[in-house]
Amino acid sequence: MIRVQDLWKSYGEVEALRGVSLSVAPGEIIGLLGPNGAGKTTLMKILTGYLHPTAGTAEVGGLDVVAEPEAVQQLIGYLPENAPLYPELTVQSYLKMMADLRQIPPSEQRARLSAAIHAVGLADRLTRPIGTLSKGYRQRVGLAQAILHQPKLLILDEPTNGLDPTQIVEVRHLIQRLAAHSTVLVSTHILSEVEATCDRAIIIMRGEVKADARLAALAATADAVVSIAAAAEEERVLAGLTTLHGAKHAEVVSRHDQQITYRVHGDSERDLCPAIYQLAKENNWLLSELYRDVRTLEAVFNELATAGGGV
């Protein structure tokens, strides 16, 4: 659905994007992450045809965003961080105007409007001027206009901005439902939102893609954690764990209730758990816990920000 190849964007001497390449398949929910100024908004504006890249190519649905911007925009629903709404219009009149601008046939408008309004919970606000709505409800209006024409690609910039916790959960569920018919690109700085909603994360820092993987792959580590009854001789356990193929070293991380917990540091992507289980079985060690260690998305993000590397 999205194909970006060696994309650059410069503002004078400032390089907002530096050789960004990525692809997104139909139906995926992608979390676009990065600190302020990382290049996320610039990338989204290029995909929507609002900005032209300095170099490189970007395609949406097989269409070049520079050569065929209007055709691309027909495929996209876009909610910018601050949706451009008309405060003097009522919710109903604004959405009707957007349906006309989207060239939705009059015979289909009623059904499309009803679907969008109920999807975002605006049925009891239709006659209210947009300017009198809370920030959360204005965000809902922006979401409604973005999904009105049933786009193949939905681009959401901070979609839960200004919403209360209940509304945030509702938007998460809405995004997941929309993915049945649309590819969804969600830009946010709230890492928990990506973990709760997305299939995959793309992390951009200083205009470059630093990580691009499914969340499970980003979270996986080469380490394993195992708890063994303290009756097993600690030094012998450490020596055995360290000699396993793929293990760098092992260490004790805690002692509690007659259990000793060890961390085995791996030197590759190999899962050490089967080998640890077999070692324990051979030595009659009593296991109470064994799992491959994982990192939170926050830990991955902070690691990339500190190290400046890529995943």
mmCIF file of C-alpha atoms in Angstrom:
data_model
loop_
_atom_site.group_PDB
_atom_site.id
_atom_site.type_symbol
_atom_site.label_atom_id
_atom_site.label_comp_id
_atom_site.label_asym_id
_atom_site.label_seq_id
_atom_site.Cartn_x
_atom_site.Cartn_y
_atom_site.Cartn_z
ATOM 1 C CA MET A 1 0.000 0.000 0.000
ATOM 2 C CA ILE A 2 2.925 2.324 0.760
ATOM 3 C CA ARG A 3 6.349 2.146 -0.850
ATOM 4 C CA VAL A 4 8.992 4.728 0.008
ATOM 5 C CA GLN A 5 12.477 4.543 -1.495
ATOM 6 C CA ASP A 6 15.486 6.644 -0.431
ATOM 7 C CA LEU A 7 13.327 9.638 0.487
ATOM 8 C CA TRP A 8 15.021 12.934 1.349
ATOM 9 C CA LYS A 9 13.476 16.252 2.369
ATOM 10 C CA SER A 10 15.493 19.378 3.112
ATOM 11 C CA TYR A 11 14.407 22.758 4.432
ATOM 12 C CA GLY A 12 17.401 24.851 3.486
ATOM 13 C CA GLU A 13 20.310 23.364 5.409
ATOM 14 C CA VAL A 14 18.036 21.299 7.648
ATOM 15 C CA GLU A 15 17.517 17.695 6.491
ATOM 16 C CA ALA A 16 14.154 16.525 7.853
ATOM 17 C CA LEU A 17 14.341 13.140 6.086
ATOM 18 C CA ARG A 18 17.603 11.378 5.267
ATOM 19 C CA GLY A 19 17.246 8.424 2.907
ATOM 20 C CA VAL A 20 14.041 6.943 4.357
ATOM 21 C CA SER A 21 12.925 3.639 2.806
ATOM 22 C CA LEU A 22 9.964 1.539 3.950
ATOM 23 C CA SER A 23 7.012 -0.461 2.690
ATOM 24 C CA VAL A 24 3.589 -1.161 4.174
ATOM 25 C CA ALA A 25 1.297 -3.981 3.066
ATOM 26 C CA PRO A 26 -2.507 -3.631 2.742
ATOM 27 C CA GLY A 27 -4.343 -4.142 6.026
ATOM 28 C CA GLU A 28 -1.417 -3.458 8.335
ATOM 29 C CA ILE A 29 -1.669 -1.138 11.340
ATOM 30 C CA ILE A 30 1.672 0.669 11.551
ATOM 31 C CA GLY A 31 2.861 2.801 14.441
ATOM 32 C CA LEU A 32 5.127 5.625 13.287
ATOM 33 C CA LEU A 33 7.252 6.644 16.261
ATOM 34 C CA GLY A 34 9.880 9.253 16.908
ATOM 35 C CA PRO A 35 10.718 12.251 19.087
ATOM 36 C CA ASN A 36 9.620 15.768 18.149
ATOM 37 C CA GLY A 37 11.455 16.898 15.026
ATOM 38 C CA ALA A 38 12.283 13.338 13.927
ATOM 39 C CA GLY A 39 10.597 13.730 10.516
ATOM 40 C CA LYS A 40 7.292 11.899 11.119
ATOM 41 C CA THR A 41 5.021 14.756 10.075
ATOM 42 C CA THR A 42 7.200 15.566 7.065
ATOM 43 C CA LEU A 43 6.895 11.952 5.898
ATOM 44 C CA MET A 44 3.111 11.994 6.304
ATOM 45 C CA LYS A 45 2.784 15.277 4.420
ATOM 46 C CA ILE A 46 4.801 13.832 1.535
ATOM 47 C CA LEU A 47 2.577 10.736 1.449
ATOM 48 C CA THR A 48 -0.531 12.934 1.278
ATOM 49 C CA GLY A 49 0.907 15.089 -1.514
ATOM 50 C CA TYR A 50 1.096 18.199 0.670
ATOM 51 C CA LEU A 51 4.896 18.364 0.352
ATOM 52 C CA HIS A 52 7.257 17.302 -2.428
ATOM 53 C CA PRO A 53 10.392 15.357 -1.500
ATOM 54 C CA THR A 54 13.827 16.757 -2.279
ATOM 55 C CA ALA A 55 14.862 13.343 -3.621
ATOM 56 C CA GLY A 56 13.604 9.782 -3.686
ATOM 57 C CA THR A 57 10.174 8.339 -4.454
ATOM 58 C CA ALA A 58 6.963 7.643 -2.550
ATOM 59 C CA GLU A 59 4.007 5.607 -3.794
ATOM 60 C CA VAL A 60 0.559 4.969 -2.352
ATOM 61 C CA GLY A 61 -1.464 2.182 -3.901
ATOM 62 C CA GLY A 62 1.065 1.980 -6.729
ATOM 63 C CA LEU A 63 0.614 5.681 -7.570
ATOM 64 C CA ASP A 64 3.460 8.195 -7.391
ATOM 65 C CA VAL A 65 2.568 10.928 -4.886
ATOM 66 C CA VAL A 66 4.322 13.620 -6.947
ATOM 67 C CA ALA A 67 3.116 12.616 -10.415
ATOM 68 C CA GLU A 68 -0.477 11.724 -9.406
ATOM 69 C CA PRO A 69 -1.308 13.628 -6.213
ATOM 70 C CA GLU A 70 -5.073 13.879 -6.765
ATOM 71 C CA ALA A 71 -5.432 10.167 -7.473
ATOM 72 C CA VAL A 72 -3.377 9.419 -4.345
ATOM 73 C CA GLN A 73 -5.488 11.751 -2.208
ATOM 74 C CA GLN A 74 -8.633 9.898 -3.243
ATOM 75 C CA LEU A 75 -7.179 6.804 -1.574
ATOM 76 C CA ILE A 76 -6.246 8.552 1.675
ATOM 77 C CA GLY A 77 -8.083 9.624 4.799
ATOM 78 C CA TYR A 78 -5.921 12.052 6.778
ATOM 79 C CA LEU A 79 -6.273 13.367 10.306
ATOM 80 C CA PRO A 80 -3.526 15.923 11.063
ATOM 81 C CA GLU A 81 -2.610 16.629 14.665
ATOM 82 C CA ASN A 82 -4.689 19.801 14.592
ATOM 83 C CA ALA A 83 -7.579 19.065 12.245
ATOM 84 C CA PRO A 84 -8.616 22.123 10.152
ATOM 85 C CA LEU A 85 -12.238 22.474 11.242
ATOM 86 C CA TYR A 86 -14.740 25.297 10.719
ATOM 87 C CA PRO A 87 -15.928 26.387 14.176
ATOM 88 C CA GLU A 88 -19.027 28.193 12.866
ATOM 89 C CA LEU A 89 -20.399 25.094 11.114
ATOM 90 C CA THR A 90 -22.434 22.431 12.846
ATOM 91 C CA VAL A 91 -21.026 18.921 12.908
ATOM 92 C CA GLN A 92 -23.660 17.762 10.437
ATOM 93 C CA SER A 93 -23.138 20.592 7.950
ATOM 94 C CA TYR A 94 -19.347 20.202 8.113
ATOM 95 C CA LEU A 95 -19.452 16.485 7.414
ATOM 96 C CA LYS A 96 -21.978 17.040 4.604
ATOM 97 C CA MET A 97 -19.585 19.574 3.076
ATOM 98 C CA MET A 98 -16.728 17.086 3.348
ATOM 99 C CA ALA A 99 -18.845 14.406 1.673
ATOM 100 C CA ASP A 100 -19.464 16.798 -1.238
ATOM 101 C CA LEU A 101 -15.767 17.694 -1.454
ATOM 102 C CA ARG A 102 -14.910 13.993 -1.470
ATOM 103 C CA GLN A 103 -17.350 13.601 -4.363
ATOM 104 C CA ILE A 104 -19.309 10.881 -2.598
ATOM 105 C CA PRO A 105 -22.398 10.236 -4.761
ATOM 106 C CA PRO A 106 -25.585 11.745 -3.250
ATOM 107 C CA SER A 107 -27.193 8.306 -3.234
ATOM 108 C CA GLU A 108 -24.440 7.030 -0.913
ATOM 109 C CA GLN A 109 -23.953 10.062 1.311
ATOM 110 C CA ARG A 110 -26.586 9.271 3.911
ATOM 111 C CA ALA A 111 -25.194 5.785 4.569
ATOM 112 C CA ARG A 112 -21.580 7.010 4.618
ATOM 113 C CA LEU A 113 -22.376 9.898 6.957
ATOM 114 C CA SER A 114 -24.326 7.649 9.311
ATOM 115 C CA ALA A 115 -21.528 5.052 9.413
ATOM 116 C CA ALA A 116 -18.833 7.636 10.177
ATOM 117 C CA ILE A 117 -20.935 9.481 12.761
ATOM 118 C CA HIS A 118 -21.785 6.331 14.702
ATOM 119 C CA ALA A 119 -18.247 4.967 14.420
ATOM 120 C CA VAL A 120 -16.828 7.935 16.335
ATOM 121 C CA GLY A 121 -19.797 8.601 18.641
ATOM 122 C CA LEU A 122 -21.069 11.929 17.325
ATOM 123 C CA ALA A 123 -24.774 11.137 16.962
ATOM 124 C CA ASP A 124 -25.776 13.410 19.869
ATOM 125 C CA ARG A 125 -23.633 16.358 18.690
ATOM 126 C CA LEU A 126 -24.793 16.775 15.079
ATOM 127 C CA THR A 127 -26.542 20.132 15.532
ATOM 128 C CA ARG A 128 -23.834 21.665 17.707
ATOM 129 C CA PRO A 129 -21.453 24.254 16.198
ATOM 130 C CA ILE A 130 -17.957 22.740 16.090
ATOM 131 C CA GLY A 131 -16.562 25.748 17.963
ATOM 132 C CA THR A 132 -18.656 24.846 21.032
ATOM 133 C CA LEU A 133 -17.334 21.291 21.266
ATOM 134 C CA SER A 134 -14.631 20.080 23.639
ATOM 135 C CA LYS A 135 -11.207 19.246 22.223
ATOM 136 C CA GLY A 136 -12.026 15.553 22.427
ATOM 137 C CA TYR A 137 -15.205 15.924 20.400
ATOM 138 C CA ARG A 138 -13.469 18.111 17.841
ATOM 139 C CA GLN A 139 -10.969 15.279 17.454
ATOM 140 C CA ARG A 140 -13.882 12.938 16.798
ATOM 141 C CA VAL A 141 -15.148 15.255 14.064
ATOM 142 C CA GLY A 142 -11.705 15.140 12.479
ATOM 143 C CA LEU A 143 -11.742 11.341 12.628
ATOM 144 C CA ALA A 144 -15.212 11.225 11.066
ATOM 145 C CA GLN A 145 -14.139 13.298 8.054
ATOM 146 C CA ALA A 146 -11.039 11.116 7.630
ATOM 147 C CA ILE A 147 -13.056 7.884 7.326
ATOM 148 C CA LEU A 148 -16.095 9.309 5.523
ATOM 149 C CA HIS A 149 -15.085 8.134 2.058
ATOM 150 C CA GLN A 150 -13.871 4.702 3.264
ATOM 151 C CA PRO A 151 -10.210 5.277 2.325
ATOM 152 C CA LYS A 152 -7.777 2.505 1.472
ATOM 153 C CA LEU A 153 -5.097 4.270 3.544
ATOM 154 C CA LEU A 154 -5.836 6.065 6.792
ATOM 155 C CA ILE A 155 -3.116 8.380 8.137
ATOM 156 C CA LEU A 156 -3.644 9.528 11.718
ATOM 157 C CA ASP A 157 -1.366 12.057 13.409
ATOM 158 C CA GLU A 158 -1.788 11.824 17.206
ATOM 159 C CA PRO A 159 -5.397 10.527 16.902
ATOM 160 C CA THR A 160 -6.026 10.305 20.659
ATOM 161 C CA ASN A 161 -4.803 13.831 21.376
ATOM 162 C CA GLY A 162 -7.206 15.484 23.822
ATOM 163 C CA LEU A 163 -9.320 12.391 24.466
ATOM 164 C CA ASP A 164 -10.164 11.030 27.906
ATOM 165 C CA PRO A 165 -9.182 7.439 28.853
ATOM 166 C CA THR A 166 -12.554 5.989 27.829
ATOM 167 C CA GLN A 167 -12.434 7.743 24.458
ATOM 168 C CA ILE A 168 -8.840 6.566 23.915
ATOM 169 C CA VAL A 169 -9.954 2.947 24.307
ATOM 170 C CA GLU A 170 -12.832 3.598 21.897
ATOM 171 C CA VAL A 171 -10.438 5.036 19.294
ATOM 172 C CA ARG A 172 -8.137 2.016 19.687
ATOM 173 C CA HIS A 173 -11.048 -0.294 18.945
ATOM 174 C CA LEU A 174 -12.126 1.916 16.042
ATOM 175 C CA ILE A 175 -8.648 1.770 14.479
ATOM 176 C CA GLN A 176 -8.629 -2.016 14.750
ATOM 177 C CA ARG A 177 -12.056 -2.216 13.090
ATOM 178 C CA LEU A 178 -10.997 0.151 10.312
ATOM 179 C CA ALA A 179 -8.010 -2.072 9.535
ATOM 180 C CA ALA A 180 -10.463 -4.655 8.161
ATOM 181 C CA HIS A 181 -10.910 -2.356 5.161
ATOM 182 C CA SER A 182 -7.999 0.116 5.330
ATOM 183 C CA THR A 183 -4.270 0.234 5.897
ATOM 184 C CA VAL A 184 -3.647 2.431 8.950
ATOM 185 C CA LEU A 185 -0.573 4.562 9.667
ATOM 186 C CA VAL A 186 -0.655 6.020 13.183
ATOM 187 C CA SER A 187 1.874 8.642 14.215
ATOM 188 C CA THR A 188 2.160 9.092 17.968
ATOM 189 C CA HIS A 189 4.614 9.710 20.776
ATOM 190 C CA ILE A 190 2.562 7.573 23.192
ATOM 191 C CA LEU A 191 4.336 4.225 23.091
ATOM 192 C CA SER A 192 1.558 2.379 24.920
ATOM 193 C CA GLU A 193 -0.823 3.356 22.117
ATOM 194 C CA VAL A 194 1.347 1.551 19.589
ATOM 195 C CA GLU A 195 1.667 -1.524 21.815
ATOM 196 C CA ALA A 196 -2.125 -1.664 22.248
ATOM 197 C CA THR A 197 -3.090 -0.992 18.638
ATOM 198 C CA CYS A 198 -0.397 -1.688 16.065
ATOM 199 C CA ASP A 199 1.056 -4.750 14.349
ATOM 200 C CA ARG A 200 4.376 -3.147 13.567
ATOM 201 C CA ALA A 201 6.435 -0.135 14.562
ATOM 202 C CA ILE A 202 8.631 2.116 12.457
ATOM 203 C CA ILE A 203 10.886 4.327 14.562
ATOM 204 C CA ILE A 204 12.326 7.463 12.968
ATOM 205 C CA MET A 205 15.055 9.512 14.622
ATOM 206 C CA ARG A 206 16.924 12.450 13.119
ATOM 207 C CA GLY A 207 15.258 11.832 9.776
ATOM 208 C CA GLU A 208 16.342 8.185 9.479
ATOM 209 C CA VAL A 209 14.568 4.877 10.032
ATOM 210 C CA LYS A 210 16.206 3.337 13.100
ATOM 211 C CA ALA A 211 13.853 0.369 13.536
ATOM 212 C CA ASP A 212 11.224 -1.317 11.398
ATOM 213 C CA ALA A 213 9.808 -4.592 12.695
ATOM 214 C CA ARG A 214 6.756 -6.304 14.110
ATOM 215 C CA LEU A 215 6.291 -5.534 17.791
ATOM 216 C CA ALA A 216 7.076 -9.096 18.876
ATOM 217 C CA ALA A 217 10.381 -8.985 16.996
ATOM 218 C CA LEU A 218 11.303 -5.603 18.487
ATOM 219 C CA ALA A 219 10.517 -6.838 21.983
ATOM 220 C CA ALA A 220 12.463 -10.102 21.683
ATOM 221 C CA THR A 221 15.912 -10.356 23.212
ATOM 222 C CA ALA A 222 18.615 -13.038 23.120
ATOM 223 C CA ASP A 223 18.385 -13.490 26.902
ATOM 224 C CA ALA A 224 16.503 -16.112 28.904
ATOM 225 C CA VAL A 225 15.372 -16.039 32.541
ATOM 226 C CA VAL A 226 15.100 -19.216 34.612
ATOM 227 C CA SER A 227 14.200 -19.868 38.254
ATOM 228 C CA ILE A 228 15.648 -23.029 39.825
ATOM 229 C CA ALA A 229 15.188 -24.472 43.305
ATOM 230 C CA ALA A 230 17.977 -23.320 45.596
ATOM 231 C CA ALA A 231 18.799 -26.970 46.375
ATOM 232 C CA ALA A 232 20.748 -27.019 43.114
ATOM 233 C CA GLU A 233 24.323 -25.879 43.656
ATOM 234 C CA GLU A 234 24.532 -22.265 42.446
ATOM 235 C CA GLU A 235 28.057 -22.408 41.022
ATOM 236 C CA ARG A 236 27.290 -25.606 39.140
ATOM 237 C CA VAL A 237 24.124 -24.086 37.685
ATOM 238 C CA LEU A 238 25.997 -20.967 36.561
ATOM 239 C CA ALA A 239 28.731 -23.047 34.971
ATOM 240 C CA GLY A 240 26.212 -25.221 33.147
ATOM 241 C CA LEU A 241 24.175 -22.296 31.860
ATOM 242 C CA THR A 242 27.281 -20.482 30.629
ATOM 243 C CA THR A 243 28.484 -23.466 28.596
ATOM 244 C CA LEU A 244 25.243 -23.724 26.607
ATOM 245 C CA HIS A 245 25.584 -23.141 22.875
ATOM 246 C CA GLY A 246 24.593 -19.540 22.151
ATOM 247 C CA ALA A 247 25.105 -18.319 25.730
ATOM 248 C CA LYS A 248 27.639 -15.604 26.553
ATOM 249 C CA HIS A 249 27.374 -15.764 30.327
ATOM 250 C CA ALA A 250 24.893 -16.281 33.156
ATOM 251 C CA GLU A 251 24.275 -14.369 36.365
ATOM 252 C CA VAL A 252 22.077 -14.491 39.456
ATOM 253 C CA VAL A 253 19.408 -11.782 39.443
ATOM 254 C CA SER A 254 17.474 -12.675 42.609
ATOM 255 C CA ARG A 255 17.046 -15.128 45.494
ATOM 256 C CA HIS A 256 13.582 -15.584 46.939
ATOM 257 C CA ASP A 257 11.563 -18.338 48.679
ATOM 258 C CA GLN A 258 14.117 -21.060 48.115
ATOM 259 C CA GLN A 259 14.343 -20.119 44.430
ATOM 260 C CA ILE A 260 17.288 -18.604 42.605
ATOM 261 C CA THR A 261 16.579 -16.699 39.407
ATOM 262 C CA TYR A 262 19.271 -16.595 36.726
ATOM 263 C CA ARG A 263 19.584 -14.536 33.573
ATOM 264 C CA VAL A 264 21.373 -16.196 30.669
ATOM 265 C CA HIS A 265 22.729 -13.665 28.176
ATOM 266 C CA GLY A 266 22.624 -14.889 24.589
ATOM 267 C CA ASP A 267 24.939 -13.966 21.742
ATOM 268 C CA SER A 268 22.424 -14.419 18.906
ATOM 269 C CA GLU A 269 18.700 -14.541 18.146
ATOM 270 C CA ARG A 270 18.631 -18.213 19.177
ATOM 271 C CA ASP A 271 15.995 -19.076 21.803
ATOM 272 C CA LEU A 272 17.953 -20.512 24.737
ATOM 273 C CA CYS A 273 14.901 -21.895 26.571
ATOM 274 C CA PRO A 274 14.866 -25.406 25.012
ATOM 275 C CA ALA A 275 18.562 -25.907 25.819
ATOM 276 C CA ILE A 276 18.079 -24.644 29.384
ATOM 277 C CA TYR A 277 15.143 -27.006 29.886
ATOM 278 C CA GLN A 278 17.166 -29.957 28.616
ATOM 279 C CA LEU A 279 20.110 -29.035 30.889
ATOM 280 C CA ALA A 280 17.798 -28.837 33.909
ATOM 281 C CA LYS A 281 16.229 -32.178 33.030
ATOM 282 C CA GLU A 282 19.638 -33.857 32.759
ATOM 283 C CA ASN A 283 20.720 -32.470 36.147
ATOM 284 C CA ASN A 284 17.375 -32.966 37.944
ATOM 285 C CA TRP A 285 17.072 -29.253 38.677
ATOM 286 C CA LEU A 286 13.560 -28.244 39.711
ATOM 287 C CA LEU A 287 12.341 -25.388 37.484
ATOM 288 C CA SER A 288 9.617 -22.996 38.584
ATOM 289 C CA GLU A 289 9.931 -20.482 35.740
ATOM 290 C CA LEU A 290 11.588 -20.332 32.318
ATOM 291 C CA TYR A 291 10.997 -17.711 29.627
ATOM 292 C CA ARG A 292 12.686 -15.729 26.930
ATOM 293 C CA ASP A 293 13.193 -12.173 28.133
ATOM 294 C CA VAL A 294 11.453 -9.316 26.341
ATOM 295 C CA ARG A 295 11.860 -5.564 26.222
ATOM 296 C CA THR A 296 9.116 -2.977 26.314
ATOM 297 C CA LEU A 297 8.754 -0.663 23.343
ATOM 298 C CA GLU A 298 9.855 2.135 25.666
ATOM 299 C CA ALA A 299 13.110 0.273 26.354
ATOM 300 C CA VAL A 300 13.711 -0.218 22.624
ATOM 301 C CA PHE A 301 12.981 3.451 21.951
ATOM 302 C CA ASN A 302 15.294 4.663 24.721
ATOM 303 C CA GLU A 303 18.032 2.264 23.617
ATOM 304 C CA LEU A 304 17.889 3.647 20.073
ATOM 305 C CA ALA A 305 17.789 7.242 21.299
ATOM 306 C CA THR A 306 20.842 6.669 23.508
ATOM 307 C CA ALA A 307 22.905 4.533 21.158
ATOM 308 C CA GLY A 308 21.960 6.161 17.850
ATOM 309 C CA GLY A 309 21.913 2.725 16.209
ATOM 310 C CA GLY A 310 19.282 0.811 14.266
ATOM 311 C CA VAL A 311 17.217 -2.339 14.598
#
